[in-house]
PDB file of C-alpha atoms in Angstrom:
ATOM      1  CA  MET A   1      -0.117  -0.207   0.119  1.00  0.00           C
ATOM      2  CA  TYR A   2       2.945   2.572   0.968  1.00  0.00           C
ATOM      3  CA  ILE A   3       0.082   4.908   1.575  1.00  0.00           C
ATOM      4  CA  GLY A   4       0.364   6.247   4.993  1.00  0.00           C
ATOM      5  CA  LYS A   5      -3.132   7.567   6.738  1.00  0.00           C
ATOM      6  CA  LEU A   6      -6.620   7.142   6.107  1.00  0.00           C
ATOM      7  CA  LYS A   7      -7.252  10.963   4.312  1.00  0.00           C
ATOM      8  CA  ASP A   8      -3.957   9.935   2.114  1.00  0.00           C
ATOM      9  CA  PHE A   9      -5.306   6.889   0.955  1.00  0.00           C
ATOM     10  CA  ARG A  10      -8.814   8.549   0.106  1.00  0.00           C
ATOM     11  CA  ASP A  11      -7.211  11.264  -1.876  1.00  0.00           C
ATOM     12  CA  VAL A  12      -4.738   9.023  -3.683  1.00  0.00           C
ATOM     13  CA  ILE A  13      -7.922   7.079  -4.898  1.00  0.00           C
ATOM     14  CA  TYR A  14      -9.974   9.675  -5.600  1.00  0.00           C
ATOM     15  CA  MET A  15      -7.051  11.565  -7.546  1.00  0.00           C
ATOM     16  CA  LEU A  16      -6.543   8.279  -9.423  1.00  0.00           C
ATOM     17  CA  ASN A  17      -9.826   8.095 -10.888  1.00  0.00           C
ATOM     18  CA  LYS A  18     -10.421  11.728 -11.412  1.00  0.00           C
ATOM     19  CA  THR A  19      -7.150  13.324 -12.686  1.00  0.00           C
ATOM     20  CA  ASN A  20      -4.099  12.553 -14.315  1.00  0.00           C
ATOM     21  CA  PRO A  21      -0.716  12.005 -12.251  1.00  0.00           C
ATOM     22  CA  PHE A  22       0.667  15.332 -12.708  1.00  0.00           C
ATOM     23  CA  PHE A  23      -2.394  17.335 -11.392  1.00  0.00           C
ATOM     24  CA  MET A  24      -2.108  14.564  -8.286  1.00  0.00           C
ATOM     25  CA  ALA A  25       1.175  15.015  -7.811  1.00  0.00           C
ATOM     26  CA  PHE A  26       0.712  19.034  -7.905  1.00  0.00           C
ATOM     27  CA  TYR A  27      -2.092  18.885  -5.310  1.00  0.00           C
ATOM     28  CA  PHE A  28      -0.117  16.616  -2.757  1.00  0.00           C
ATOM     29  CA  LEU A  29       2.817  19.139  -3.308  1.00  0.00           C
ATOM     30  CA  ILE A  30       0.893  22.348  -2.587  1.00  0.00           C
ATOM     31  CA  THR A  31      -0.896  20.311   0.449  1.00  0.00           C
ATOM     32  CA  GLY A  32       2.563  19.806   2.007  1.00  0.00           C
ATOM     33  CA  ARG A  33       1.903  15.755   1.498  1.00  0.00           C
ATOM     34  CA  PHE A  34       4.611  15.050  -1.166  1.00  0.00           C
ATOM     35  CA  ASN A  35       6.047  12.149   0.555  1.00  0.00           C
ATOM     36  CA  VAL A  36       2.222  10.250  -0.068  1.00  0.00           C
ATOM     37  CA  VAL A  37       3.302  10.583  -3.630  1.00  0.00           C
ATOM     38  CA  LYS A  38       7.291   9.329  -3.491  1.00  0.00           C
ATOM     39  CA  ASN A  39       5.794   6.533  -1.103  1.00  0.00           C
ATOM     40  CA  PHE A  40       3.425   5.512  -3.860  1.00  0.00           C
ATOM     41  CA  GLU A  41       6.057   5.329  -6.511  1.00  0.00           C
ATOM     42  CA  SER A  42       8.547   3.660  -4.167  1.00  0.00           C
ATOM     43  CA  GLY A  43       5.950   0.840  -3.866  1.00  0.00           C
ATOM     44  CA  LYS A  44       5.875   0.029  -7.728  1.00  0.00           C
ATOM     45  CA  SER A  45       8.195  -2.840  -9.201  1.00  0.00           C
ATOM     46  CA  LEU A  46       8.354  -5.104 -11.733  1.00  0.00           C
ATOM     47  CA  PRO A  47       9.162  -8.705 -10.296  1.00  0.00           C
ATOM     48  CA  SER A  48      10.186 -11.724 -12.202  1.00  0.00           C
ATOM     49  CA  SER A  49       7.055 -13.799 -10.759  1.00  0.00           C
ATOM     50  CA  VAL A  50       4.665 -13.277  -8.066  1.00  0.00           C
ATOM     51  CA  LEU A  51       5.955 -16.564  -6.311  1.00  0.00           C
ATOM     52  CA  ASP A  52       9.491 -14.936  -5.816  1.00  0.00           C
ATOM     53  CA  ILE A  53       8.477 -11.814  -3.642  1.00  0.00           C
ATOM     54  CA  SER A  54       7.778 -11.322  -0.068  1.00  0.00           C
ATOM     55  CA  TYR A  55       4.436 -10.238   0.718  1.00  0.00           C
ATOM     56  CA  TRP A  56       3.387  -8.324   3.722  1.00  0.00           C
ATOM     57  CA  SER A  57      -0.076  -7.062   5.406  1.00  0.00           C
ATOM     58  CA  GLN A  58       0.629  -3.494   5.454  1.00  0.00           C
ATOM     59  CA  THR A  59      -2.130  -3.033   8.134  1.00  0.00           C
ATOM     60  CA  PRO A  60      -2.185  -4.822  11.471  1.00  0.00           C
ATOM     61  CA  TYR A  61      -4.463  -7.474  12.697  1.00  0.00           C
ATOM     62  CA  ARG A  62      -5.598  -8.621  15.795  1.00  0.00           C
ATOM     63  CA  LEU A  63      -3.694 -12.136  17.198  1.00  0.00           C
ATOM     64  CA  GLY A  64      -5.801 -12.603  20.316  1.00  0.00           C
ATOM     65  CA  PRO A  65      -4.739  -9.939  22.823  1.00  0.00           C
ATOM     66  CA  LYS A  66      -1.710  -8.931  20.473  1.00  0.00           C
ATOM     67  CA  MET A  67      -1.481  -6.637  17.549  1.00  0.00           C
ATOM     68  CA  VAL A  68       0.390  -7.921  14.740  1.00  0.00           C
ATOM     69  CA  LYS A  69       1.439  -7.718  10.645  1.00  0.00           C
ATOM     70  CA  TYR A  70       2.062 -10.516   8.446  1.00  0.00           C
ATOM     71  CA  LYS A  71       4.812 -11.600   6.444  1.00  0.00           C
ATOM     72  CA  ILE A  72       5.329 -14.005   3.787  1.00  0.00           C
ATOM     73  CA  SER A  73       8.632 -14.677   2.629  1.00  0.00           C
ATOM     74  CA  PRO A  74       9.660 -17.238  -0.516  1.00  0.00           C
ATOM     75  CA  THR A  75      11.662 -20.162   0.137  1.00  0.00           C
ATOM     76  CA  SER A  76      11.205 -21.743  -3.077  1.00  0.00           C
ATOM     77  CA  LYS A  77      14.176 -23.495  -4.934  1.00  0.00           C
ATOM     78  CA  PHE A  78      13.037 -22.645  -8.461  1.00  0.00           C
ATOM     79  CA  LYS A  79      13.149 -18.964  -9.225  1.00  0.00           C
ATOM     80  CA  SER A  80      11.675 -17.470 -12.283  1.00  0.00           C
ATOM     81  CA  GLU A  81      13.695 -15.329 -14.849  1.00  0.00           C
ATOM     82  CA  MET A  82      12.396 -11.892 -15.927  1.00  0.00           C
ATOM     83  CA  PRO A  83      11.692 -12.116 -19.443  1.00  0.00           C
ATOM     84  CA  LYS A  84      13.466 -10.225 -22.071  1.00  0.00           C
ATOM     85  CA  LYS A  85       9.720  -8.500 -23.296  1.00  0.00           C
ATOM     86  CA  LEU A  86       7.045  -7.815 -20.553  1.00  0.00           C
ATOM     87  CA  THR A  87       3.824  -9.015 -21.848  1.00  0.00           C
ATOM     88  CA  LYS A  88       0.606  -8.314 -20.049  1.00  0.00           C
ATOM     89  CA  THR A  89       0.368 -11.869 -19.011  1.00  0.00           C
ATOM     90  CA  TYR A  90       3.989 -12.142 -18.191  1.00  0.00           C
ATOM     91  CA  LEU A  91       3.114 -12.848 -14.468  1.00  0.00           C
ATOM     92  CA  LYS A  92       0.903 -15.309 -14.934  1.00  0.00           C
ATOM     93  CA  ASP A  93       2.825 -17.106 -17.497  1.00  0.00           C
ATOM     94  CA  ALA A  94       5.807 -17.096 -14.695  1.00  0.00           C
ATOM     95  CA  MET A  95       3.397 -18.620 -12.294  1.00  0.00           C
ATOM     96  CA  GLU A  96       2.030 -21.041 -14.762  1.00  0.00           C
ATOM     97  CA  HIS A  97       5.444 -22.278 -15.680  1.00  0.00           C
ATOM     98  CA  HIS A  98       6.681 -22.320 -11.976  1.00  0.00           C
ATOM     99  CA  LEU A  99       3.804 -24.690 -10.809  1.00  0.00           C
ATOM    100  CA  LYS A 100       3.984 -26.897 -13.458  1.00  0.00           C
ATOM    101  CA  ASN A 101       7.443 -27.657 -13.014  1.00  0.00           C
ATOM    102  CA  ASP A 102       7.694 -27.495  -8.939  1.00  0.00           C
ATOM    103  CA  THR A 103       6.034 -26.606  -5.581  1.00  0.00           C
ATOM    104  CA  ALA A 104       6.218 -22.897  -4.554  1.00  0.00           C
ATOM    105  CA  SER A 105       7.119 -22.409  -0.827  1.00  0.00           C
ATOM    106  CA  PHE A 106       6.854 -19.483   1.355  1.00  0.00           C
ATOM    107  CA  ASP A 107       7.328 -18.895   5.348  1.00  0.00           C
ATOM    108  CA  PHE A 108       4.320 -17.346   7.139  1.00  0.00           C
ATOM    109  CA  SER A 109       5.540 -15.090  10.264  1.00  0.00           C
ATOM    110  CA  ILE A 110       4.131 -12.130  12.624  1.00  0.00           C
ATOM    111  CA  GLN A 111       5.374  -9.113  13.732  1.00  0.00           C
ATOM    112  CA  ILE A 112       4.047  -7.949  17.027  1.00  0.00           C
ATOM    113  CA  PHE A 113       3.264  -4.433  17.682  1.00  0.00           C
ATOM    114  CA  ASP A 114       5.860  -2.718  19.978  1.00  0.00           C
ATOM    115  CA  ASN A 115       4.604   1.066  20.599  1.00  0.00           C
ATOM    116  CA  TYR A 116       2.572   3.348  18.339  1.00  0.00           C
ATOM    117  CA  GLU A 117       5.857   5.435  17.332  1.00  0.00           C
ATOM    118  CA  THR A 118       7.969   2.419  16.025  1.00  0.00           C
ATOM    119  CA  THR A 119       4.917   0.138  14.993  1.00  0.00           C
ATOM    120  CA  PRO A 120       1.996   2.288  14.131  1.00  0.00           C
ATOM    121  CA  ILE A 121      -1.473   1.153  13.808  1.00  0.00           C
ATOM    122  CA  ASP A 122      -2.805   4.041  11.454  1.00  0.00           C
ATOM    123  CA  ASP A 123       0.034   4.786   9.292  1.00  0.00           C
ATOM    124  CA  ALA A 124       0.858   2.214   6.947  1.00  0.00           C
ATOM    125  CA  SER A 125       3.744   4.051   5.129  1.00  0.00           C
ATOM    126  CA  ILE A 126       5.773   3.322   8.426  1.00  0.00           C
ATOM    127  CA  GLU A 127       7.440  -0.071   7.840  1.00  0.00           C
ATOM    128  CA  TRP A 128       7.694  -2.210  11.007  1.00  0.00           C
ATOM    129  CA  LYS A 129      11.639  -2.221  11.171  1.00  0.00           C
ATOM    130  CA  GLU A 130      12.624  -6.248  11.841  1.00  0.00           C
ATOM    131  CA  GLU A 131      15.110  -5.068  14.529  1.00  0.00           C
ATOM    132  CA  ILE A 132      12.309  -3.605  16.421  1.00  0.00           C
ATOM    133  CA  SER A 133      10.075  -6.221  15.683  1.00  0.00           C
ATOM    134  CA  GLN A 134      11.700  -9.567  14.971  1.00  0.00           C
ATOM    135  CA  PRO A 135       9.280 -11.901  12.616  1.00  0.00           C
ATOM    136  CA  ILE A 136       8.381 -14.976  14.252  1.00  0.00           C
ATOM    137  CA  LYS A 137       7.833 -17.854  12.083  1.00  0.00           C
ATOM    138  CA  LEU A 138       4.534 -19.541  12.598  1.00  0.00           C
ATOM    139  CA  ALA A 139       4.086 -21.921   9.310  1.00  0.00           C
ATOM    140  CA  GLU A 140       4.982 -22.892   5.962  1.00  0.00           C
ATOM    141  CA  ILE A 141       2.709 -22.313   3.025  1.00  0.00           C
ATOM    142  CA  ILE A 142       2.884 -25.107   0.457  1.00  0.00           C
ATOM    143  CA  ILE A 143       1.379 -24.500  -2.927  1.00  0.00           C
ATOM    144  CA  ASP A 144       1.429 -27.748  -4.790  1.00  0.00           C
ATOM    145  CA  LYS A 145       2.234 -28.353  -8.693  1.00  0.00           C
ATOM    146  CA  GLN A 146      -0.545 -27.960 -10.737  1.00  0.00           C
ATOM    147  CA  LYS A 147      -2.174 -26.742 -14.099  1.00  0.00           C
ATOM    148  CA  PHE A 148      -4.269 -23.861 -12.921  1.00  0.00           C
ATOM    149  CA  ASN A 149      -4.595 -21.576 -15.998  1.00  0.00           C
ATOM    150  CA  THR A 150      -7.784 -23.581 -17.162  1.00  0.00           C
ATOM    151  CA  LEU A 151     -11.090 -22.142 -18.036  1.00  0.00           C
ATOM    152  CA  GLU A 152     -13.042 -23.266 -15.465  1.00  0.00           C
ATOM    153  CA  ARG A 153     -10.612 -21.706 -12.912  1.00  0.00           C
ATOM    154  CA  ASP A 154     -10.752 -18.385 -15.058  1.00  0.00           C
ATOM    155  CA  GLU A 155     -14.580 -18.577 -14.650  1.00  0.00           C
ATOM    156  CA  LEU A 156     -14.153 -19.083 -10.867  1.00  0.00           C
ATOM    157  CA  GLN A 157     -12.140 -16.095 -10.378  1.00  0.00           C
ATOM    158  CA  LYS A 158     -14.672 -13.780 -11.868  1.00  0.00           C
ATOM    159  CA  LYS A 159     -16.922 -15.147  -9.198  1.00  0.00           C
ATOM    160  CA  LEU A 160     -14.486 -14.925  -6.187  1.00  0.00           C
ATOM    161  CA  SER A 161     -14.166 -11.864  -4.027  1.00  0.00           C
ATOM    162  CA  PHE A 162     -12.119 -11.011  -0.790  1.00  0.00           C
ATOM    163  CA  ASP A 163     -13.868 -10.183   2.213  1.00  0.00           C
ATOM    164  CA  LEU A 164     -11.734  -8.480   4.721  1.00  0.00           C
ATOM    165  CA  THR A 165     -14.445  -9.117   7.534  1.00  0.00           C
ATOM    166  CA  ASN A 166     -14.597 -12.717   6.825  1.00  0.00           C
ATOM    167  CA  THR A 167     -12.258 -13.623  10.096  1.00  0.00           C
ATOM    168  CA  LEU A 168     -12.588 -14.709  13.462  1.00  0.00           C
ATOM    169  CA  GLU A 169     -12.940 -11.857  16.047  1.00  0.00           C
ATOM    170  CA  VAL A 170      -9.509 -12.821  17.761  1.00  0.00           C
ATOM    171  CA  HIS A 171      -7.813 -12.091  13.839  1.00  0.00           C
ATOM    172  CA  GLU A 172      -9.845  -9.302  13.079  1.00  0.00           C
ATOM    173  CA  PRO A 173      -8.419  -5.771  11.143  1.00  0.00           C
ATOM    174  CA  ILE A 174      -7.818  -3.019  13.113  1.00  0.00           C
ATOM    175  CA  GLY A 175      -7.240   0.631  12.391  1.00  0.00           C
ATOM    176  CA  PRO A 176      -8.733   3.328  10.388  1.00  0.00           C
ATOM    177  CA  LEU A 177      -7.145   1.825   7.025  1.00  0.00           C
ATOM    178  CA  ASN A 178      -8.643  -1.369   7.545  1.00  0.00           C
ATOM    179  CA  ARG A 179     -12.046   0.034   8.451  1.00  0.00           C
ATOM    180  CA  ALA A 180     -11.782   1.503   5.118  1.00  0.00           C
ATOM    181  CA  ARG A 181     -10.788  -1.186   3.454  1.00  0.00           C
ATOM    182  CA  MET A 182     -13.674  -3.302   4.797  1.00  0.00           C
ATOM    183  CA  GLU A 183     -16.301  -0.753   3.042  1.00  0.00           C
ATOM    184  CA  ILE A 184     -14.282  -0.492  -0.054  1.00  0.00           C
ATOM    185  CA  TYR A 185     -13.791  -4.371  -0.702  1.00  0.00           C
ATOM    186  CA  LYS A 186     -17.334  -4.858  -0.529  1.00  0.00           C
ATOM    187  CA  SER A 187     -18.511  -2.256  -2.733  1.00  0.00           C
ATOM    188  CA  LEU A 188     -16.032  -3.412  -5.355  1.00  0.00           C
ATOM    189  CA  ALA A 189     -17.190  -7.042  -5.216  1.00  0.00           C
ATOM    190  CA  ASN A 190     -20.837  -6.041  -5.410  1.00  0.00           C
ATOM    191  CA  ASN A 191     -19.845  -3.808  -8.454  1.00  0.00           C
ATOM    192  CA  ARG A 192     -18.211  -6.492 -10.204  1.00  0.00           C
ATOM    193  CA  LEU A 193     -20.611  -9.281  -9.654  1.00  0.00           C
ATOM    194  CA  ILE A 194     -23.421  -7.066 -10.475  1.00  0.00           C
ATOM    195  CA  LYS A 195     -21.712  -7.016 -14.281  1.00  0.00           C
TER     196      LYS A 195
END
């Protein structure tokens, strides 16, 4: 996400949908929040495969009485190579090639909240540094070899949606960004499924 607070998130989403990137940059510059644009731009990358990169939850969640962020780190022996030409489907192609030949694996870890300054709940642009909140490995994720690029799976994915609220209370999303995401995801899913 790399967009810090709820107001920044709202403004970026609005600007991306209503204006061009130059006006967005100018708006954040004159409102004294150009760091929002820099954070947004720094979050862009071109990975060789979605199975070769780490993932962070960006926003916090409950883990019983504690507050945590999640981290998923790739551990697969197989690594994809960056293609010479980036097509619109290069990431799907890389994942298809990987899972046709080998399993994919990840370590699933948590980082535990330390304090509101170094591990804030309401500002997703501030990284929870590992020297402050050391990741604790809880599990391994294994994705078996498979053929996933089929017509049936393509039809299924059009009907699926992500629901941030589909969780136990002891694992609930917390903080203002998560509360906004709950409503946004519901609205996006409803709009997509209506079409």
